[in-house]
Amino acid sequence: MTVSRTICLGFLTLITVGTLLLMLPLATAGEGWNNPIVALFTATSAVCVTGLIVVDTGSYFSPVGQGIVLLLIQLGGLGYMTATTLLLLLLGRRLALRDRLAMKQTLDTAEMANIRTLVISIISMTLVFELTGAFLLLPVFRQDYGSGQGLWLALFHSVSAFNNAGFSLFEDSLVGYARSPLLNAVVAALIIIGGIGYQVIMEGFTWLRHRVRGSQERTVFSLHFKIVTSTSLALLLIGAIALFLTEYDNPATLAGKSFGIKALLASFQSVVTRTAGFNSVDIGGMEKSSLFIVIALMFVGASPGSTGGGIKTTTLRILLNCTRTALQGKEEVTCYQRQIPGFRILKAVGVVVASGFTVITITTLLSLTDPETTFISTLFEAVSAFATVGLSTGITADLSVLGQIVLITTMYTGRVGILLLMAALLGDPSPSAIHYPEEDLLIG
Amino acid sequence: MTVSRTICLGFLTLITVGTLLLMLPLATAGEGWNNPIVALFTATSAVCVTGLIVVDTGSYFSPVGQGIVLLLIQLGGLGYMTATTLLLLLLGRRLALRDRLAMKQTLDTAEMANIRTLVISIISMTLVFELTGAFLLLPVFRQDYGSGQGLWLALFHSVSAFNNAGFSLFEDSLVGYARSPLLNAVVAALIIIGGIGYQVIMEGFTWLRHRVRGSQERTVFSLHFKIVTSTSLALLLIGAIALFLTEYDNPATLAGKSFGIKALLASFQSVVTRTAGFNSVDIGGMEKSSLFIVIALMFVGASPGSTGGGIKTTTLRILLNCTRTALQGKEEVTCYQRQIPGFRILKAVGVVVASGFTVITITTLLSLTDPETTFISTLFEAVSAFATVGLSTGITADLSVLGQIVLITTMYTGRVGILLLMAALLGDPSPSAIHYPEEDLLIG
Ligand SMILES: [K+]
Ligand SMILES: [K+]
């Protein structure tokens, strides 16, 4: 079986098992078996670490059900992070295969051992960050809910944040803690760290170790590291400034608050927008201009090798550099004094085109299944589901069953990736050795 | 002066002269000097063959004013068609310059003579089609308005249609003639012919002549011809079917009409959507799903070398083929057994990225200047202006002055092309001979 099929089926299996578990009577706070659509929606949202919800996680599900949701988040996040990091490392080793989509080779024993080490390293790193996060969040929640419930809340939100899942046990997400500097800082840090991916974290860690030890050794950062960190930072800043400006006077969100709190809220929303899906301001009350900015940021999403979704920061950066190259009339696309391989540019184009078409199709379908919803809310919901962000203007639970099924499909497609899904469905292409003569044509 | 600056300044000059002329007291039906914003908006819309209007062309402007508008449409359309066709033919001759944006060479005498022939050929072809169109439309309008006014209406709408300008002398565009098969057929034919561009028309004409003469000679179609015709046809069909389905039950548009009329209206709307800007159904009454489909079609727009706007059919096709190539794990992007040059792919990426950013920025700005407008109407207006389409849900005249100025800038940017505009503003890049080593990274 090809890697693409393995990944697609793996997620399907996890969602199916999760749905069955969440249907059990002991999973819900109420009596009897759970509504299958609610169970399917929640399981998909958890496994795909999206965070869109049709019921309030904290009150609808029993502690057992909440535990199942958390487990699904953890497995979904770890599975995705491991799979994409593996792909990233295989790149570094320059295997003979140009396109990882069609990866079929049997990995030899040495590589299997490496992979085992890698998986153990990813799991350890995840646990370290999640437990540290929970430990830091504990005082915030213990104050309001006591030790037992406080511990569960701290653990749940730490895991949810690190996996960029966006699930919260509070009905209003984190709006109630909008003014807590500690919670804001810890959650934002977990989201950012979880969203930049294993590879970048490890390179950053190596650099930090060199600095701490006072080593003279220069850390050689990979192109991946440079692109991910600089693009993520730029997007965070642009998002924060844009949202600060557009929401400045909005009484539903920032108006009447002090400059510092405004900056904090705008920055936090910029961080979570890119894929995490928590919110500390009321999304439904935001200006249309802000919602549109958020939609654009959600579409870009996180970085490869992380738990986040979207077209990814690297894709955006490569396409921007293509644009610059086209403007300069050059032919080589470069970034940080490295040339980007041509087939990688094609992949970037493919990701954006396929993602664009998917979002357009999903939005059109949702406009048909739920015509009374405003268009911006529909577009917002479609992009949020596709980029596994999980923010919502509040319409998810009110959508028709058909609309919810469209969203379930969207979350799954967005998670495994539209190109990977197509590769899995279409099977491996037969290689062709025919070369055609070049012919030019006019563009744009 | 570089070609990019010449084109940008040429359009600016035409708009300025047009604005001054339309401000003259004799240009309007009312008394005194015209409102400068109305004059600027109308002149820009006419020169850019967009067709967005803030006043009703037929009643607000005097016959002299209407004549000025028609002249601006003709000059704007011819100017753009000539400039882009020239670029297309230069491609065919494979001049040493890879990027036409930075074209600086002095053309030699032989080439100047060729260009003169080309320009004369384009003008003759335009006049032939426009006069034929006017002749065919004459009976429709003479019936309702008599010979004198009928002739003016026929000429105005023929020129407007061939140039994909979308200006109409009727307050409701062509809704009043929605059931006239002759008008629908003639206008749709003019729009399609005007929208596929000179090069394709000439190749089609050569083919037709061979067929008529019974010549055994096989016509060798260019890659440009094949891509433009097949992509345009596919888009027309997809648009017609999609709009037929989404509007089927809508009482404001298709509901209650016979199957044939429904098909006619949907097909006509699909034709005009791509850049022409007439409408025979009420755009403001369309379903949200339809509006979104129309937005997507508008964004794609017409073909290079025509009077139409948008990212162009060739750009879409190349990016789709890039996606297919990425899925197949290949490296050569091909189309009709021809390889697409790498720098042309970069250009296509540049066009889409720059256009996407422009539309997002414009939509955000319009959401800020006119927050009470619904989001889909704002997005619709932004894309319509950018792709020089001219369809509207009816909000143009009600926008704030600031919003109208944003639209004026958008029409201009969309017409000269965002990449060309940036090239004109930034000046020519200094060529660089530095080659960097390749490094791979993960995408999507
Ligand atoms: K999420
Ligand atoms: K137009």
mmCIF file with all atom_site columns, C-alpha atoms in Angstrom, chain B residues 226-380:
data_model
loop_
_atom_site.group_PDB
_atom_site.id
_atom_site.type_symbol
_atom_site.label_atom_id
_atom_site.label_alt_id
_atom_site.label_comp_id
_atom_site.label_asym_id
_atom_site.label_entity_id
_atom_site.label_seq_id
_atom_site.pdbx_PDB_ins_code
_atom_site.Cartn_x
_atom_site.Cartn_y
_atom_site.Cartn_z
_atom_site.occupancy
_atom_site.B_iso_or_equiv
_atom_site.pdbx_formal_charge
_atom_site.auth_seq_id
_atom_site.auth_comp_id
_atom_site.auth_asym_id
_atom_site.auth_atom_id
_atom_site.pdbx_PDB_model_num
ATOM 1   C CA . LYS B 1 226 ? -5.620  25.409 -28.403 1.00 0.00 ? 226 LYS B CA 1
ATOM 2   C CA . ILE B 1 227 ? -5.441  26.497 -24.772 1.00 0.00 ? 227 ILE B CA 1
ATOM 3   C CA . VAL B 1 228 ? -7.625  29.572 -25.244 1.00 0.00 ? 228 VAL B CA 1
ATOM 4   C CA . THR B 1 229 ? -10.392 27.838 -27.196 1.00 0.00 ? 229 THR B CA 1
ATOM 5   C CA . SER B 1 230 ? -10.601 24.687 -25.066 1.00 0.00 ? 230 SER B CA 1
ATOM 6   C CA . THR B 1 231 ? -10.346 26.508 -21.723 1.00 0.00 ? 231 THR B CA 1
ATOM 7   C CA . SER B 1 232 ? -12.868 29.192 -22.751 1.00 0.00 ? 232 SER B CA 1
ATOM 8   C CA . LEU B 1 233 ? -15.331 26.555 -23.920 1.00 0.00 ? 233 LEU B CA 1
ATOM 9   C CA . ALA B 1 234 ? -14.919 24.516 -20.740 1.00 0.00 ? 234 ALA B CA 1
ATOM 10  C CA . LEU B 1 235 ? -15.445 27.594 -18.558 1.00 0.00 ? 235 LEU B CA 1
ATOM 11  C CA . LEU B 1 236 ? -18.530 28.649 -20.532 1.00 0.00 ? 236 LEU B CA 1
ATOM 12  C CA . LEU B 1 237 ? -20.082 25.196 -20.135 1.00 0.00 ? 237 LEU B CA 1
ATOM 13  C CA . ILE B 1 238 ? -19.203 24.845 -16.450 1.00 0.00 ? 238 ILE B CA 1
ATOM 14  C CA . GLY B 1 239 ? -20.546 28.340 -15.750 1.00 0.00 ? 239 GLY B CA 1
ATOM 15  C CA . ALA B 1 240 ? -23.784 27.765 -17.647 1.00 0.00 ? 240 ALA B CA 1
ATOM 16  C CA . ILE B 1 241 ? -24.486 24.410 -15.987 1.00 0.00 ? 241 ILE B CA 1
ATOM 17  C CA . ALA B 1 242 ? -23.587 25.664 -12.502 1.00 0.00 ? 242 ALA B CA 1
ATOM 18  C CA . LEU B 1 243 ? -25.749 28.803 -12.793 1.00 0.00 ? 243 LEU B CA 1
ATOM 19  C CA . PHE B 1 244 ? -28.617 26.802 -14.341 1.00 0.00 ? 244 PHE B CA 1
ATOM 20  C CA . LEU B 1 245 ? -28.580 24.472 -11.315 1.00 0.00 ? 245 LEU B CA 1
ATOM 21  C CA . THR B 1 246 ? -28.128 27.070 -8.564  1.00 0.00 ? 246 THR B CA 1
ATOM 22  C CA . GLU B 1 247 ? -30.698 29.523 -9.984  1.00 0.00 ? 247 GLU B CA 1
ATOM 23  C CA . TYR B 1 248 ? -33.236 26.896 -11.139 1.00 0.00 ? 248 TYR B CA 1
ATOM 24  C CA . ASP B 1 249 ? -35.716 27.592 -8.334  1.00 0.00 ? 249 ASP B CA 1
ATOM 25  C CA . ASN B 1 250 ? -34.934 31.260 -7.701  1.00 0.00 ? 250 ASN B CA 1
ATOM 26  C CA . PRO B 1 251 ? -38.079 33.355 -8.251  1.00 0.00 ? 251 PRO B CA 1
ATOM 27  C CA . ALA B 1 252 ? -35.940 36.484 -8.779  1.00 0.00 ? 252 ALA B CA 1
ATOM 28  C CA . THR B 1 253 ? -34.223 34.976 -11.827 1.00 0.00 ? 253 THR B CA 1
ATOM 29  C CA . LEU B 1 254 ? -35.035 31.624 -13.474 1.00 0.00 ? 254 LEU B CA 1
ATOM 30  C CA . ALA B 1 255 ? -37.970 30.086 -11.597 1.00 0.00 ? 255 ALA B CA 1
ATOM 31  C CA . GLY B 1 256 ? -41.238 29.832 -13.542 1.00 0.00 ? 256 GLY B CA 1
ATOM 32  C CA . LYS B 1 257 ? -39.513 30.184 -16.907 1.00 0.00 ? 257 LYS B CA 1
ATOM 33  C CA . SER B 1 258 ? -39.469 27.421 -19.527 1.00 0.00 ? 258 SER B CA 1
ATOM 34  C CA . PHE B 1 259 ? -36.532 25.031 -19.714 1.00 0.00 ? 259 PHE B CA 1
ATOM 35  C CA . GLY B 1 260 ? -35.301 26.669 -22.907 1.00 0.00 ? 260 GLY B CA 1
ATOM 36  C CA . ILE B 1 261 ? -35.412 30.216 -21.518 1.00 0.00 ? 261 ILE B CA 1
ATOM 37  C CA . LYS B 1 262 ? -33.692 29.011 -18.352 1.00 0.00 ? 262 LYS B CA 1
ATOM 38  C CA . ALA B 1 263 ? -30.917 27.476 -20.437 1.00 0.00 ? 263 ALA B CA 1
ATOM 39  C CA . LEU B 1 264 ? -30.651 30.633 -22.573 1.00 0.00 ? 264 LEU B CA 1
ATOM 40  C CA . LEU B 1 265 ? -30.424 32.947 -19.565 1.00 0.00 ? 265 LEU B CA 1
ATOM 41  C CA . ALA B 1 266 ? -27.912 30.748 -17.733 1.00 0.00 ? 266 ALA B CA 1
ATOM 42  C CA . SER B 1 267 ? -25.743 30.418 -20.840 1.00 0.00 ? 267 SER B CA 1
ATOM 43  C CA . PHE B 1 268 ? -25.869 34.142 -21.551 1.00 0.00 ? 268 PHE B CA 1
ATOM 44  C CA . GLN B 1 269 ? -24.940 34.950 -17.961 1.00 0.00 ? 269 GLN B CA 1
ATOM 45  C CA . SER B 1 270 ? -22.064 32.484 -18.148 1.00 0.00 ? 270 SER B CA 1
ATOM 46  C CA . VAL B 1 271 ? -20.784 34.203 -21.309 1.00 0.00 ? 271 VAL B CA 1
ATOM 47  C CA . VAL B 1 272 ? -20.995 37.747 -19.974 1.00 0.00 ? 272 VAL B CA 1
ATOM 48  C CA . THR B 1 273 ? -19.692 36.863 -16.528 1.00 0.00 ? 273 THR B CA 1
ATOM 49  C CA . ARG B 1 274 ? -16.217 36.164 -17.723 1.00 0.00 ? 274 ARG B CA 1
ATOM 50  C CA . THR B 1 275 ? -15.572 39.800 -18.500 1.00 0.00 ? 275 THR B CA 1
ATOM 51  C CA . ALA B 1 276 ? -18.309 41.499 -20.512 1.00 0.00 ? 276 ALA B CA 1
ATOM 52  C CA . GLY B 1 277 ? -20.455 42.797 -17.719 1.00 0.00 ? 277 GLY B CA 1
ATOM 53  C CA . PHE B 1 278 ? -23.888 42.931 -19.307 1.00 0.00 ? 278 PHE B CA 1
ATOM 54  C CA . ASN B 1 279 ? -26.634 41.182 -17.465 1.00 0.00 ? 279 ASN B CA 1
ATOM 55  C CA . SER B 1 280 ? -29.973 39.822 -18.580 1.00 0.00 ? 280 SER B CA 1
ATOM 56  C CA . VAL B 1 281 ? -30.967 38.622 -15.102 1.00 0.00 ? 281 VAL B CA 1
ATOM 57  C CA . ASP B 1 282 ? -31.001 40.736 -11.940 1.00 0.00 ? 282 ASP B CA 1
ATOM 58  C CA . ILE B 1 283 ? -27.583 40.132 -10.313 1.00 0.00 ? 283 ILE B CA 1
ATOM 59  C CA . GLY B 1 284 ? -28.767 41.499 -6.968  1.00 0.00 ? 284 GLY B CA 1
ATOM 60  C CA . GLY B 1 285 ? -31.497 38.837 -6.871  1.00 0.00 ? 285 GLY B CA 1
ATOM 61  C CA . MET B 1 286 ? -29.183 35.875 -7.467  1.00 0.00 ? 286 MET B CA 1
ATOM 62  C CA . GLU B 1 287 ? -28.507 33.156 -4.892  1.00 0.00 ? 287 GLU B CA 1
ATOM 63  C CA . LYS B 1 288 ? -25.332 33.462 -2.817  1.00 0.00 ? 288 LYS B CA 1
ATOM 64  C CA . SER B 1 289 ? -24.004 30.240 -4.324  1.00 0.00 ? 289 SER B CA 1
ATOM 65  C CA . SER B 1 290 ? -24.469 31.702 -7.833  1.00 0.00 ? 290 SER B CA 1
ATOM 66  C CA . LEU B 1 291 ? -22.834 34.980 -6.884  1.00 0.00 ? 291 LEU B CA 1
ATOM 67  C CA . PHE B 1 292 ? -19.838 33.054 -5.591  1.00 0.00 ? 292 PHE B CA 1
ATOM 68  C CA . ILE B 1 293 ? -19.605 31.021 -8.806  1.00 0.00 ? 293 ILE B CA 1
ATOM 69  C CA . VAL B 1 294 ? -19.823 34.276 -10.772 1.00 0.00 ? 294 VAL B CA 1
ATOM 70  C CA . ILE B 1 295 ? -17.044 35.757 -8.608  1.00 0.00 ? 295 ILE B CA 1
ATOM 71  C CA . ALA B 1 296 ? -14.800 32.789 -9.396  1.00 0.00 ? 296 ALA B CA 1
ATOM 72  C CA . LEU B 1 297 ? -15.546 33.019 -13.129 1.00 0.00 ? 297 LEU B CA 1
ATOM 73  C CA . MET B 1 298 ? -14.960 36.783 -13.125 1.00 0.00 ? 298 MET B CA 1
ATOM 74  C CA . PHE B 1 299 ? -11.595 36.282 -11.446 1.00 0.00 ? 299 PHE B CA 1
ATOM 75  C CA . VAL B 1 300 ? -10.483 33.989 -14.274 1.00 0.00 ? 300 VAL B CA 1
ATOM 76  C CA . GLY B 1 301 ? -11.730 36.400 -16.938 1.00 0.00 ? 301 GLY B CA 1
ATOM 77  C CA . ALA B 1 302 ? -10.926 36.429 -20.651 1.00 0.00 ? 302 ALA B CA 1
ATOM 78  C CA . SER B 1 303 ? -7.963  35.441 -22.820 1.00 0.00 ? 303 SER B CA 1
ATOM 79  C CA . PRO B 1 304 ? -4.723  37.347 -23.411 1.00 0.00 ? 304 PRO B CA 1
ATOM 80  C CA . GLY B 1 305 ? -4.701  39.517 -26.517 1.00 0.00 ? 305 GLY B CA 1
ATOM 81  C CA . SER B 1 306 ? -8.371  40.366 -26.072 1.00 0.00 ? 306 SER B CA 1
ATOM 82  C CA . THR B 1 307 ? -10.057 43.377 -24.493 1.00 0.00 ? 307 THR B CA 1
ATOM 83  C CA . GLY B 1 308 ? -11.067 41.366 -21.425 1.00 0.00 ? 308 GLY B CA 1
ATOM 84  C CA . GLY B 1 309 ? -9.576  41.268 -17.944 1.00 0.00 ? 309 GLY B CA 1
ATOM 85  C CA . GLY B 1 310 ? -9.009  38.800 -15.108 1.00 0.00 ? 310 GLY B CA 1
ATOM 86  C CA . ILE B 1 311 ? -6.065  36.478 -14.547 1.00 0.00 ? 311 ILE B CA 1
ATOM 87  C CA . LYS B 1 312 ? -6.774  35.036 -18.036 1.00 0.00 ? 312 LYS B CA 1
ATOM 88  C CA . THR B 1 313 ? -7.681  31.570 -19.299 1.00 0.00 ? 313 THR B CA 1
ATOM 89  C CA . THR B 1 314 ? -4.079  30.659 -20.139 1.00 0.00 ? 314 THR B CA 1
ATOM 90  C CA . THR B 1 315 ? -2.948  31.380 -16.575 1.00 0.00 ? 315 THR B CA 1
ATOM 91  C CA . LEU B 1 316 ? -5.655  29.134 -15.133 1.00 0.00 ? 316 LEU B CA 1
ATOM 92  C CA . ARG B 1 317 ? -4.867  26.329 -17.561 1.00 0.00 ? 317 ARG B CA 1
ATOM 93  C CA . ILE B 1 318 ? -1.135  26.410 -16.880 1.00 0.00 ? 318 ILE B CA 1
ATOM 94  C CA . LEU B 1 319 ? -1.660  26.305 -13.124 1.00 0.00 ? 319 LEU B CA 1
ATOM 95  C CA . LEU B 1 320 ? -4.103  23.408 -13.512 1.00 0.00 ? 320 LEU B CA 1
ATOM 96  C CA . ASN B 1 321 ? -1.520  21.546 -15.567 1.00 0.00 ? 321 ASN B CA 1
ATOM 97  C CA . CYS B 1 322 ? 1.125   22.310 -12.919 1.00 0.00 ? 322 CYS B CA 1
ATOM 98  C CA . THR B 1 323 ? -1.203  20.694 -10.390 1.00 0.00 ? 323 THR B CA 1
ATOM 99  C CA . ARG B 1 324 ? -1.622  17.628 -12.589 1.00 0.00 ? 324 ARG B CA 1
ATOM 100 C CA . THR B 1 325 ? 2.144   17.404 -13.049 1.00 0.00 ? 325 THR B CA 1
ATOM 101 C CA . ALA B 1 326 ? 2.698   17.659 -9.287  1.00 0.00 ? 326 ALA B CA 1
ATOM 102 C CA . LEU B 1 327 ? 0.136   14.895 -8.708  1.00 0.00 ? 327 LEU B CA 1
ATOM 103 C CA . GLN B 1 328 ? 1.850   12.674 -11.257 1.00 0.00 ? 328 GLN B CA 1
ATOM 104 C CA . GLY B 1 329 ? 5.220   13.286 -9.622  1.00 0.00 ? 329 GLY B CA 1
ATOM 105 C CA . LYS B 1 330 ? 6.648   14.587 -12.888 1.00 0.00 ? 330 LYS B CA 1
ATOM 106 C CA . GLU B 1 331 ? 8.701   17.702 -13.490 1.00 0.00 ? 331 GLU B CA 1
ATOM 107 C CA . GLU B 1 332 ? 7.782   18.860 -16.990 1.00 0.00 ? 332 GLU B CA 1
ATOM 108 C CA . VAL B 1 333 ? 4.561   20.816 -17.289 1.00 0.00 ? 333 VAL B CA 1
ATOM 109 C CA . THR B 1 334 ? 2.986   19.966 -20.626 1.00 0.00 ? 334 THR B CA 1
ATOM 110 C CA . CYS B 1 335 ? -0.101  20.956 -22.541 1.00 0.00 ? 335 CYS B CA 1
ATOM 111 C CA . TYR B 1 336 ? -1.166  19.588 -25.924 1.00 0.00 ? 336 TYR B CA 1
ATOM 112 C CA . GLN B 1 337 ? 2.174   17.808 -26.241 1.00 0.00 ? 337 GLN B CA 1
ATOM 113 C CA . ARG B 1 338 ? 4.138   20.988 -25.735 1.00 0.00 ? 338 ARG B CA 1
ATOM 114 C CA . GLN B 1 339 ? 6.296   21.783 -22.752 1.00 0.00 ? 339 GLN B CA 1
ATOM 115 C CA . ILE B 1 340 ? 5.532   25.035 -20.933 1.00 0.00 ? 340 ILE B CA 1
ATOM 116 C CA . PRO B 1 341 ? 8.701   27.074 -20.253 1.00 0.00 ? 341 PRO B CA 1
ATOM 117 C CA . GLY B 1 342 ? 9.636   27.430 -16.594 1.00 0.00 ? 342 GLY B CA 1
ATOM 118 C CA . PHE B 1 343 ? 9.719   31.229 -16.555 1.00 0.00 ? 343 PHE B CA 1
ATOM 119 C CA . ARG B 1 344 ? 6.194   31.252 -17.993 1.00 0.00 ? 344 ARG B CA 1
ATOM 120 C CA . ILE B 1 345 ? 5.015   29.147 -15.053 1.00 0.00 ? 345 ILE B CA 1
ATOM 121 C CA . LEU B 1 346 ? 6.622   31.641 -12.664 1.00 0.00 ? 346 LEU B CA 1
ATOM 122 C CA . LYS B 1 347 ? 4.791   34.426 -14.494 1.00 0.00 ? 347 LYS B CA 1
ATOM 123 C CA . ALA B 1 348 ? 1.500   32.557 -14.062 1.00 0.00 ? 348 ALA B CA 1
ATOM 124 C CA . VAL B 1 349 ? 2.177   32.122 -10.340 1.00 0.00 ? 349 VAL B CA 1
ATOM 125 C CA . GLY B 1 350 ? 3.077   35.804 -10.095 1.00 0.00 ? 350 GLY B CA 1
ATOM 126 C CA . VAL B 1 351 ? -0.145  36.877 -11.804 1.00 0.00 ? 351 VAL B CA 1
ATOM 127 C CA . VAL B 1 352 ? -2.333  34.781 -9.522  1.00 0.00 ? 352 VAL B CA 1
ATOM 128 C CA . VAL B 1 353 ? -0.507  35.662 -6.303  1.00 0.00 ? 353 VAL B CA 1
ATOM 129 C CA . ALA B 1 354 ? -0.431  39.391 -7.083  1.00 0.00 ? 354 ALA B CA 1
ATOM 130 C CA . SER B 1 355 ? -4.075  39.351 -8.233  1.00 0.00 ? 355 SER B CA 1
ATOM 131 C CA . GLY B 1 356 ? -5.156  37.397 -5.171  1.00 0.00 ? 356 GLY B CA 1
ATOM 132 C CA . PHE B 1 357 ? -3.395  39.840 -2.854  1.00 0.00 ? 357 PHE B CA 1
ATOM 133 C CA . THR B 1 358 ? -4.897  42.810 -4.689  1.00 0.00 ? 358 THR B CA 1
ATOM 134 C CA . VAL B 1 359 ? -8.431  41.438 -4.458  1.00 0.00 ? 359 VAL B CA 1
ATOM 135 C CA . ILE B 1 360 ? -8.000  40.630 -0.759  1.00 0.00 ? 360 ILE B CA 1
ATOM 136 C CA . THR B 1 361 ? -6.639  44.122 -0.061  1.00 0.00 ? 361 THR B CA 1
ATOM 137 C CA . ILE B 1 362 ? -9.364  45.850 -2.089  1.00 0.00 ? 362 ILE B CA 1
ATOM 138 C CA . THR B 1 363 ? -12.118 43.810 -0.436  1.00 0.00 ? 363 THR B CA 1
ATOM 139 C CA . THR B 1 364 ? -10.743 44.624 3.016   1.00 0.00 ? 364 THR B CA 1
ATOM 140 C CA . LEU B 1 365 ? -10.532 48.329 2.140   1.00 0.00 ? 365 LEU B CA 1
ATOM 141 C CA . LEU B 1 366 ? -14.103 48.352 0.794   1.00 0.00 ? 366 LEU B CA 1
ATOM 142 C CA . SER B 1 367 ? -15.297 46.549 3.954   1.00 0.00 ? 367 SER B CA 1
ATOM 143 C CA . LEU B 1 368 ? -13.741 49.420 5.927   1.00 0.00 ? 368 LEU B CA 1
ATOM 144 C CA . THR B 1 369 ? -14.995 52.302 3.765   1.00 0.00 ? 369 THR B CA 1
ATOM 145 C CA . ASP B 1 370 ? -18.490 50.839 3.429   1.00 0.00 ? 370 ASP B CA 1
ATOM 146 C CA . PRO B 1 371 ? -19.079 48.535 6.407   1.00 0.00 ? 371 PRO B CA 1
ATOM 147 C CA . GLU B 1 372 ? -22.862 48.351 5.982   1.00 0.00 ? 372 GLU B CA 1
ATOM 148 C CA . THR B 1 373 ? -22.628 46.588 2.591   1.00 0.00 ? 373 THR B CA 1
ATOM 149 C CA . THR B 1 374 ? -22.976 42.791 2.754   1.00 0.00 ? 374 THR B CA 1
ATOM 150 C CA . PHE B 1 375 ? -19.694 40.958 2.369   1.00 0.00 ? 375 PHE B CA 1
ATOM 151 C CA . ILE B 1 376 ? -20.630 39.046 -0.774  1.00 0.00 ? 376 ILE B CA 1
ATOM 152 C CA . SER B 1 377 ? -21.608 42.300 -2.525  1.00 0.00 ? 377 SER B CA 1
ATOM 153 C CA . THR B 1 378 ? -18.291 43.859 -1.490  1.00 0.00 ? 378 THR B CA 1
ATOM 154 C CA . LEU B 1 379 ? -16.267 40.870 -2.710  1.00 0.00 ? 379 LEU B CA 1
ATOM 155 C CA . PHE B 1 380 ? -18.344 40.803 -5.898  1.00 0.00 ? 380 PHE B CA 1
#
